[in-house]
CSV table of C-alpha atoms and ligand atoms in Angstrom, one decimal:
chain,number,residue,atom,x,y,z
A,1,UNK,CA,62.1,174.5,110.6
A,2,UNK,CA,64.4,172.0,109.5
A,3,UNK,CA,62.5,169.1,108.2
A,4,UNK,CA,63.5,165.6,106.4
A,5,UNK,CA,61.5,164.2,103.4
A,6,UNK,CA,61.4,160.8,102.2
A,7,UNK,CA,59.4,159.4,99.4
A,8,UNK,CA,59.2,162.1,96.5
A,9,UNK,CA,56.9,160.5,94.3
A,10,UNK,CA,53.8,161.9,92.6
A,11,UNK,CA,52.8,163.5,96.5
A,12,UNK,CA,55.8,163.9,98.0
A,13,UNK,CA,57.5,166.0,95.4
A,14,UNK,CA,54.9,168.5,95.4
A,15,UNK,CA,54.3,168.3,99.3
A,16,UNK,CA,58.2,168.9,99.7
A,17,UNK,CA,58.4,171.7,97.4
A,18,UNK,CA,55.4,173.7,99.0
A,19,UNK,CA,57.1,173.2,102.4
A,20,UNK,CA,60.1,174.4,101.0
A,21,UNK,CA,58.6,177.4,99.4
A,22,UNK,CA,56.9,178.0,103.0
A,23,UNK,CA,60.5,178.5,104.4
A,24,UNK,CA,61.7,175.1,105.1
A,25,UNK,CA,64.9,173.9,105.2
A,26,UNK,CA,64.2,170.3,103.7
A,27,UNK,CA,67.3,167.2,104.1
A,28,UNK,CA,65.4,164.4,100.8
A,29,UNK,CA,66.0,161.1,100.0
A,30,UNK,CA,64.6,158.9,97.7
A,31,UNK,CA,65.7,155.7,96.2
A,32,UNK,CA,65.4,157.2,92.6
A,33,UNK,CA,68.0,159.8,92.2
A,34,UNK,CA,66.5,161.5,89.5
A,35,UNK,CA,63.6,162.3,92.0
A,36,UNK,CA,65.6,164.5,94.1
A,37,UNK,CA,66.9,166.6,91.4
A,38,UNK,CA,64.2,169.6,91.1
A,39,UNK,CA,64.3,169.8,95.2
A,40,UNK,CA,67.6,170.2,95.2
A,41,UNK,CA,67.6,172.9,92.6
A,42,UNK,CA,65.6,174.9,95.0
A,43,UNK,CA,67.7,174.2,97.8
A,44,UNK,CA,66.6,171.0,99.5
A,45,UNK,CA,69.8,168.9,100.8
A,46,UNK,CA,70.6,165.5,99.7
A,47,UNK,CA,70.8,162.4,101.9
A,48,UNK,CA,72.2,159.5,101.3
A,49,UNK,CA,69.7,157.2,103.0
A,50,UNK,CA,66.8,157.5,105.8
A,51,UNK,CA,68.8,156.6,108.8
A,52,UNK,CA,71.1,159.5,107.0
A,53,UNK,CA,68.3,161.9,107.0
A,54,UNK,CA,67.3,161.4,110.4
A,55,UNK,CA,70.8,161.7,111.7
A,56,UNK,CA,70.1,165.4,110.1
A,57,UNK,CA,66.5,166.6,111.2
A,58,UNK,CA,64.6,166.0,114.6
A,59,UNK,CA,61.1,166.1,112.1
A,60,UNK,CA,61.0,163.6,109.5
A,61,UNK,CA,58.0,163.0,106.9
A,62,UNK,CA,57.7,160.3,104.7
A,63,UNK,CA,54.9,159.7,101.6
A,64,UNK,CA,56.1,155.8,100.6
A,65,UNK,CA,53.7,153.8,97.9
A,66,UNK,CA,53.4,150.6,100.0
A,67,UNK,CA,53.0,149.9,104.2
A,68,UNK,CA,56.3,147.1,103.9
A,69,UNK,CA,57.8,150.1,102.4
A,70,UNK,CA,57.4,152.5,105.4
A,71,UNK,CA,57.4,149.8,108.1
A,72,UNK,CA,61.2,149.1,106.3
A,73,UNK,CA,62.4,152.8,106.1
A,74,UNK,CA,60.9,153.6,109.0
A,75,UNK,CA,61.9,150.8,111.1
A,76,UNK,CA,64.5,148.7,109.3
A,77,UNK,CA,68.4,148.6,108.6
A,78,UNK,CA,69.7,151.7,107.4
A,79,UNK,CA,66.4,153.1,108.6
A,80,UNK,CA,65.0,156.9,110.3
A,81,UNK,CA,65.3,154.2,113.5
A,82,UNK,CA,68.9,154.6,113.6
A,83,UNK,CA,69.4,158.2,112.7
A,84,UNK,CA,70.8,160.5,116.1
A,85,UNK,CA,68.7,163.7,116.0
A,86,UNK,CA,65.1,162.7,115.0
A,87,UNK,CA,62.4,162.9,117.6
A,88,UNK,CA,59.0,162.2,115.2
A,89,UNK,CA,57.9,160.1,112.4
A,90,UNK,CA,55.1,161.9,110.3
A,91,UNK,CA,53.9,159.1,107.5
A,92,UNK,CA,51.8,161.0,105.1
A,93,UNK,CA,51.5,157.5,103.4
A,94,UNK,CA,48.2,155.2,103.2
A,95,UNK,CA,49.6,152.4,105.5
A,96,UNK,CA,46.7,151.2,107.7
A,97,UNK,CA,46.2,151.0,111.4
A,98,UNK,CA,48.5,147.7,112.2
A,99,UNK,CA,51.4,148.7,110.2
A,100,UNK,CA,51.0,152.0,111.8
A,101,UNK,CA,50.8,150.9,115.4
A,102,UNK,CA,53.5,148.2,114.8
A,103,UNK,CA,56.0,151.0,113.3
A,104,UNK,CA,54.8,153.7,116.5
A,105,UNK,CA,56.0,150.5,119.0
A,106,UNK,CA,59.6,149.9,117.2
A,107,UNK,CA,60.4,153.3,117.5
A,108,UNK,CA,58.9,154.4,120.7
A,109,UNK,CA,61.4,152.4,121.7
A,110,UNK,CA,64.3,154.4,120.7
A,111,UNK,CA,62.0,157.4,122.3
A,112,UNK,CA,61.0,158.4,118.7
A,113,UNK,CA,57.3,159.5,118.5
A,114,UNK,CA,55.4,158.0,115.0
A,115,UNK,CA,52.3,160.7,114.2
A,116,UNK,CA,50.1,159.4,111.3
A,117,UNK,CA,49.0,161.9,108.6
A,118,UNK,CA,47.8,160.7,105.8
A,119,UNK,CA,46.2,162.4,103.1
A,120,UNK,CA,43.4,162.9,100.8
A,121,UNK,CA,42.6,165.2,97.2
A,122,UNK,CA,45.5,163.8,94.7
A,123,UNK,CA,48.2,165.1,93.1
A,124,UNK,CA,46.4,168.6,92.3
A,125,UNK,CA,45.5,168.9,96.0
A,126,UNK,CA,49.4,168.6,96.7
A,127,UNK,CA,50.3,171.0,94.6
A,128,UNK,CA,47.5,173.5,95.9
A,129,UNK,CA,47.7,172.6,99.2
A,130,UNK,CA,44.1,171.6,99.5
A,131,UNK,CA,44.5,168.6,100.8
A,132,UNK,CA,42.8,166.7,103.5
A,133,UNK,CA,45.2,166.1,106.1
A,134,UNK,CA,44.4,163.7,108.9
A,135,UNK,CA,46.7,163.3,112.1
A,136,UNK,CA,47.0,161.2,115.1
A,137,UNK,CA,49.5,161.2,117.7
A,138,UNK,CA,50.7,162.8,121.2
A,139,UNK,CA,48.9,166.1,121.5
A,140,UNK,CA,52.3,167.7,122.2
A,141,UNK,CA,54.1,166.3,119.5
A,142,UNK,CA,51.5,167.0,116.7
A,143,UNK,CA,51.5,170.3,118.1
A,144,UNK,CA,55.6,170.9,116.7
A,145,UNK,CA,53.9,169.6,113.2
A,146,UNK,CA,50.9,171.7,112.8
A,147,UNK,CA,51.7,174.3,111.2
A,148,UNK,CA,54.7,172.4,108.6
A,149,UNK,CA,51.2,170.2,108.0
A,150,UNK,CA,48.9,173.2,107.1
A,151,UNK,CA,51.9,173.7,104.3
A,152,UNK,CA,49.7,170.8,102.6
A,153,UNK,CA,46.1,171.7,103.2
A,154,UNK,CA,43.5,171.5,106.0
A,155,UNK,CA,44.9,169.1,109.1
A,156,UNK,CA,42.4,167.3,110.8
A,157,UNK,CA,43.4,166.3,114.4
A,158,UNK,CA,41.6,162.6,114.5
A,159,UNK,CA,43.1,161.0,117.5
A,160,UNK,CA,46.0,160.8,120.1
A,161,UNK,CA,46.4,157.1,119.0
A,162,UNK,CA,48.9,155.2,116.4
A,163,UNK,CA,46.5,154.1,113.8
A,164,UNK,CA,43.3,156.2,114.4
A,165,UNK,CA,44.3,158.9,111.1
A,166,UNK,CA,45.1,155.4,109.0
A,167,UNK,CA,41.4,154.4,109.7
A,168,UNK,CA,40.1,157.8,109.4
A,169,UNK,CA,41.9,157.6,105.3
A,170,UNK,CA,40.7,154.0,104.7
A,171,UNK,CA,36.9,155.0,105.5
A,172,UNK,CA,37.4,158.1,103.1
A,173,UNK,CA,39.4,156.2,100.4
A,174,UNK,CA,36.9,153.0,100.7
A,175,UNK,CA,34.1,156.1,99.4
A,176,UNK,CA,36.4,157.6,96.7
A,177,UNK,CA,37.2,153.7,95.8
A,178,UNK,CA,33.3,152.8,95.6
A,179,UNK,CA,32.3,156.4,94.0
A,180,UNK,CA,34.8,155.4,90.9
A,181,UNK,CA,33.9,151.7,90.4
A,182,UNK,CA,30.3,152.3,90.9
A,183,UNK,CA,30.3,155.5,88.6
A,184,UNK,CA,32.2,153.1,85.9
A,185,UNK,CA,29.4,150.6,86.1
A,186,UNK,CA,26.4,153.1,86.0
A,187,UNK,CA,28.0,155.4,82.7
A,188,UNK,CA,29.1,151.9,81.1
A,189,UNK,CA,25.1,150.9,81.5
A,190,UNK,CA,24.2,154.4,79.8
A,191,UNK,CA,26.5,153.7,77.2
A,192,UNK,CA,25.4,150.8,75.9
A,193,UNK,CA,22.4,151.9,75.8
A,194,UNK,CA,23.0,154.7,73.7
A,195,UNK,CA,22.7,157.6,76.1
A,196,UNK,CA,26.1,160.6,75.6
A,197,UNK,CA,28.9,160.0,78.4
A,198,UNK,CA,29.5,163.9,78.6
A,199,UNK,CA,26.0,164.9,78.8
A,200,UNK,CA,25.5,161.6,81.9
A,201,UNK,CA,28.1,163.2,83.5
A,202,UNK,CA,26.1,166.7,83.4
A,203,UNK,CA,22.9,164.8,84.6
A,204,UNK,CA,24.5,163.1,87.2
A,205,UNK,CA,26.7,166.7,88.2
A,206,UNK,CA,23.0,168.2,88.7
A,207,UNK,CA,21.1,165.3,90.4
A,208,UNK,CA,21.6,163.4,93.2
A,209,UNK,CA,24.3,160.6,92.2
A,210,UNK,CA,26.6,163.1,92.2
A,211,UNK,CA,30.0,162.1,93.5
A,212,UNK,CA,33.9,162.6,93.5
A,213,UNK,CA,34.4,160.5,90.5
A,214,UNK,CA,31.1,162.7,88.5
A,215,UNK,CA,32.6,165.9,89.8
A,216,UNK,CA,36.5,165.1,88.8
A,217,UNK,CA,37.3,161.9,87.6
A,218,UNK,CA,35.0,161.4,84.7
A,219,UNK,CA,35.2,165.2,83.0
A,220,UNK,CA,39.0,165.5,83.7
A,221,UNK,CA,40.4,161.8,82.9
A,222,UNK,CA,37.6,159.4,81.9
A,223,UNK,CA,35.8,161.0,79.0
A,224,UNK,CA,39.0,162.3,77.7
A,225,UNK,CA,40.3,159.7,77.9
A,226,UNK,CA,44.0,161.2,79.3
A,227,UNK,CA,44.0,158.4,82.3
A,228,UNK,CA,46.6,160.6,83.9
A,229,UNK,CA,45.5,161.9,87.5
A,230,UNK,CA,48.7,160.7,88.9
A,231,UNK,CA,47.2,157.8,91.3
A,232,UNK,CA,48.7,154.6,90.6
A,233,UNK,CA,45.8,151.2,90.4
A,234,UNK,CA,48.1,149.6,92.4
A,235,UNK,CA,48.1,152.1,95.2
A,236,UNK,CA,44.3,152.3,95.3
A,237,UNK,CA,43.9,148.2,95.3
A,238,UNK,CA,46.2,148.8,98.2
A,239,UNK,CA,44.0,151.2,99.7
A,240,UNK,CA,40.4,148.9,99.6
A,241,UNK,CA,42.6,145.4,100.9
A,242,UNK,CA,43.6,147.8,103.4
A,243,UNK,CA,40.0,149.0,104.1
A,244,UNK,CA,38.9,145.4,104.1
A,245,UNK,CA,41.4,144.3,106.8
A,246,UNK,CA,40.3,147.3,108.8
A,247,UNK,CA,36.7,145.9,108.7
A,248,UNK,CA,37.9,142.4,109.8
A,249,UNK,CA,40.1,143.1,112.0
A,250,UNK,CA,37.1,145.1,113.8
A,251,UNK,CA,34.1,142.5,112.9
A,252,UNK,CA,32.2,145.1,111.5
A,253,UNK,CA,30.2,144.4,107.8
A,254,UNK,CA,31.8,144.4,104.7
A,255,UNK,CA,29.2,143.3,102.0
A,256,UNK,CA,30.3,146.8,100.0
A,257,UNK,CA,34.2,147.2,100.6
A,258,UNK,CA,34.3,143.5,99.0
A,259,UNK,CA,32.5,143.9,95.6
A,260,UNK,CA,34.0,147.5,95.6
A,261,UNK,CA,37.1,145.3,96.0
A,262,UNK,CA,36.6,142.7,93.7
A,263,UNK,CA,36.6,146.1,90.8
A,264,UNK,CA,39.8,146.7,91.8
A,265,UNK,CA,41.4,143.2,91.8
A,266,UNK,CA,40.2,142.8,87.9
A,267,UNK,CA,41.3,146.6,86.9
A,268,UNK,CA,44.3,145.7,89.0
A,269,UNK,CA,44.6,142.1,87.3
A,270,UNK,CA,43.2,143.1,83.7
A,271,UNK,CA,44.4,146.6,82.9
A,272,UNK,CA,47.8,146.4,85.3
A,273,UNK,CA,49.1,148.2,88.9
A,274,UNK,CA,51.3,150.7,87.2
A,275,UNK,CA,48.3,152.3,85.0
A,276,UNK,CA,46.4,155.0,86.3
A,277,UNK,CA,43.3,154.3,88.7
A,278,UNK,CA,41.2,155.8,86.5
A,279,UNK,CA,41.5,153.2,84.0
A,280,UNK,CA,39.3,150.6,86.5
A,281,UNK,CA,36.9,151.8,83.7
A,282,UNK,CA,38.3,149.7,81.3
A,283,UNK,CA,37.4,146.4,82.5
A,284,UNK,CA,34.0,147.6,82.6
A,285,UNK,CA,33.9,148.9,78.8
A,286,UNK,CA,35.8,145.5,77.7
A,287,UNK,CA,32.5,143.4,79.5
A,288,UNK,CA,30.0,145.5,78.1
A,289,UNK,CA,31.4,146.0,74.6
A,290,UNK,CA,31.4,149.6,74.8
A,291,UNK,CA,33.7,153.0,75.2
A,292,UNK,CA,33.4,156.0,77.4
A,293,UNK,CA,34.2,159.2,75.9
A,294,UNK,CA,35.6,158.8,72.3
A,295,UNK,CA,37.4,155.9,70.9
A,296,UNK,CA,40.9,155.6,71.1
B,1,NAD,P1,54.6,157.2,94.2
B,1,NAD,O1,54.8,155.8,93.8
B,1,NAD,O2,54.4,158.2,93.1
B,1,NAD,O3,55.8,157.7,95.1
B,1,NAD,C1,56.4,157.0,96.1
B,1,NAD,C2,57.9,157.4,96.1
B,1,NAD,O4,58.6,156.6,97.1
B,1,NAD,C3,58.6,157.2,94.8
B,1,NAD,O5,59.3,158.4,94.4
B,1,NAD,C4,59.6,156.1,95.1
B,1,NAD,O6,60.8,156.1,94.4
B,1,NAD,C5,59.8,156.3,96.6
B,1,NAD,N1,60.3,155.1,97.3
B,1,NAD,C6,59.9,153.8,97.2
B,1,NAD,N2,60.6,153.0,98.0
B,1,NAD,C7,61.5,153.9,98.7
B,1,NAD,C8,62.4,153.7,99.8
B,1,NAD,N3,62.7,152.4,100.3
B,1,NAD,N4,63.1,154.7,100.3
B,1,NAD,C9,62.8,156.0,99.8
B,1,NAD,N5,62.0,156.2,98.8
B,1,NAD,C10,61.3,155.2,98.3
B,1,NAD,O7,53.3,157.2,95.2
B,1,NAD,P2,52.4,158.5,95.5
B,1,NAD,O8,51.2,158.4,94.5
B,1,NAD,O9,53.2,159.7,95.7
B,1,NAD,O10,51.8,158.0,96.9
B,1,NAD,C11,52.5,158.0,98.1
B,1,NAD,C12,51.6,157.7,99.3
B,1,NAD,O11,50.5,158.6,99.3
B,1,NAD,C13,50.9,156.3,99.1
B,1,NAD,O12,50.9,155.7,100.4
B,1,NAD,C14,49.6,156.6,98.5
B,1,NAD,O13,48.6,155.6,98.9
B,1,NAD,C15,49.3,158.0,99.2
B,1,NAD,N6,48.4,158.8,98.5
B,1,NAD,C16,48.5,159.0,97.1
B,1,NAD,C17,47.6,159.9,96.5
B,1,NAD,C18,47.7,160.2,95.0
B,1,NAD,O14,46.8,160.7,94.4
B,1,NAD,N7,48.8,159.8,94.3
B,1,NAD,C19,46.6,160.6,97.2
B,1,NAD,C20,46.6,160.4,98.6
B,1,NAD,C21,47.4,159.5,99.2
């Protein structure tokens, strides 16, 4: 299947090689050339923008970092709106319900269909292809998708509305958010009170507080300290306003989401959007006067 692919960053490049390596012929574009370079070298084709790529592939995925970002390529000048053979819009990115059903309306009106998939597990589940992938759209349409989505993990049919995958990621990412900043506080506590990091993390791994940030954040980037799981601050803070809008937007209680939030604003604030999500620990170590794993 021919297949365009915008936005290889830390998911996309992976996501586009696998399809690629399933038997895909890709068209990529992505406003850093240099991201392009190792997809091309296994035969991906080059465009020259996103209205360029969709003039070459009826399919067209994107994984972009922010939802102005997707609402622009997908919608704006020079955008997949204006290219002559694309029929659907997959955004594997984290953009949120509104965006998403704003972006479905602007283009079903050029009689281009938007199907949401984003997805969950990080960059080791792209480059496995374990990844959660969650999709809503036209029955028919995600039906031509399916099996280019399985490429990435285990798809997840949510809903046959714009928007109802988004909300499906925000309630998943809101836990993962929550799991990492609470886990921060509660190993922080033991800390400073003397107790080993590692052997917490054991305790925790074989009680009930175990979690996804016990299981894989702490023993793989926390308590060594390597901060490097390839998920930008920025893009989780993203992810928990999003999650918060959600809950507003819909009236339903957010007591949680907004302390969970308020982590993610200092980390965000304090430590900077470019570092590595992990590092929301930081913050937490700085208050306390105390370091997880050993010093650096
Ligand atoms: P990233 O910042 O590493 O990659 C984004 C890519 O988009 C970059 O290569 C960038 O150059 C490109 N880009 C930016 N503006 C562009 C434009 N106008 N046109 C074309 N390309 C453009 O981000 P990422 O970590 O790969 O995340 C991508 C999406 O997937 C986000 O929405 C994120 O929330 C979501 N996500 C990320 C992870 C993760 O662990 N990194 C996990 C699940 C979901």
């Amino acid at each position: 299947m021919e297949i365009g692919f915008i936005g290889l960053g830390n998911m996309g490049a992976p996501m586009a090689r696998r399809l690629i390596e399933a038997g895909h012929s890709l068209v990529i574009y992505d406003t850093r050339n240099d991201a392009a370079v190792p997809l091309v070298a296994l035969g991906a084709k080059l465009a020259a923008s996103p209205a360029d790529v969709a003039d070459r592939a009826e399919t067209v995925l994107a994984s972009l970092p922010e939802p102005h970002i997707v609402a622009k390529v997908a919608t704006g000048a020079g955008g997949v709106i204006e290219g002559r053979r694309i029929k659907r819009f997959v955004d594997l990115s984290t953009t949120g319900s509104r965006v998403a059903a704003e972006v479905a309306a602007a283009l079903a009106a050029k009689t281009i269909v938007q199907i949401d998939s984003p997805v969950s597990g990080g960059v080791a589940g792209a480059q496995k292809g374990t990844l959660a992938v969650m999709v809503s759209g036209p029955a028919a349409e995600i039906a031509h998708v399916k099996d280019a989505l399985a490429v990435f993990g285990t798809v997840f049919v949510v809903g046959d509305k714009p928007g109802m995958a988004q909300t499906m990621k925000l309630a998943n990412n809101i836990l993962s958010a929550c799991a990492l900043a609470a886990t921060s506080e509660a190993v922080v506590m033991g800390v400073k009170a003397g107790l080993d990091p590692a052997i917490m993390i054991d305790v925790i791994n074989a009680g009930s507080g175990r979690n996804t940030a016990s299981t894989d954040k702490f023993p793989k980037a926390i308590l060594p300290r390597s901060f490097n799981l390839g998920f930008a601050t920025a893009l989780m803070t993203k992810d928990v306003r999003l999650a918060l809008d959600e809950a507003k937007a819909l009236g339903v209680p957010d007591d949680i989401m907004r302390a969970v939030g308020r982590a993610w604003e200092t980390a965000f604030s304090e430590i900077g959007p470019d570092k590595d999500f992990t590092t929301i620990v930081q913050p937490i170590e700085r208050r306390a006067g105390v370091v997880v794993g050993k010093q650096t």
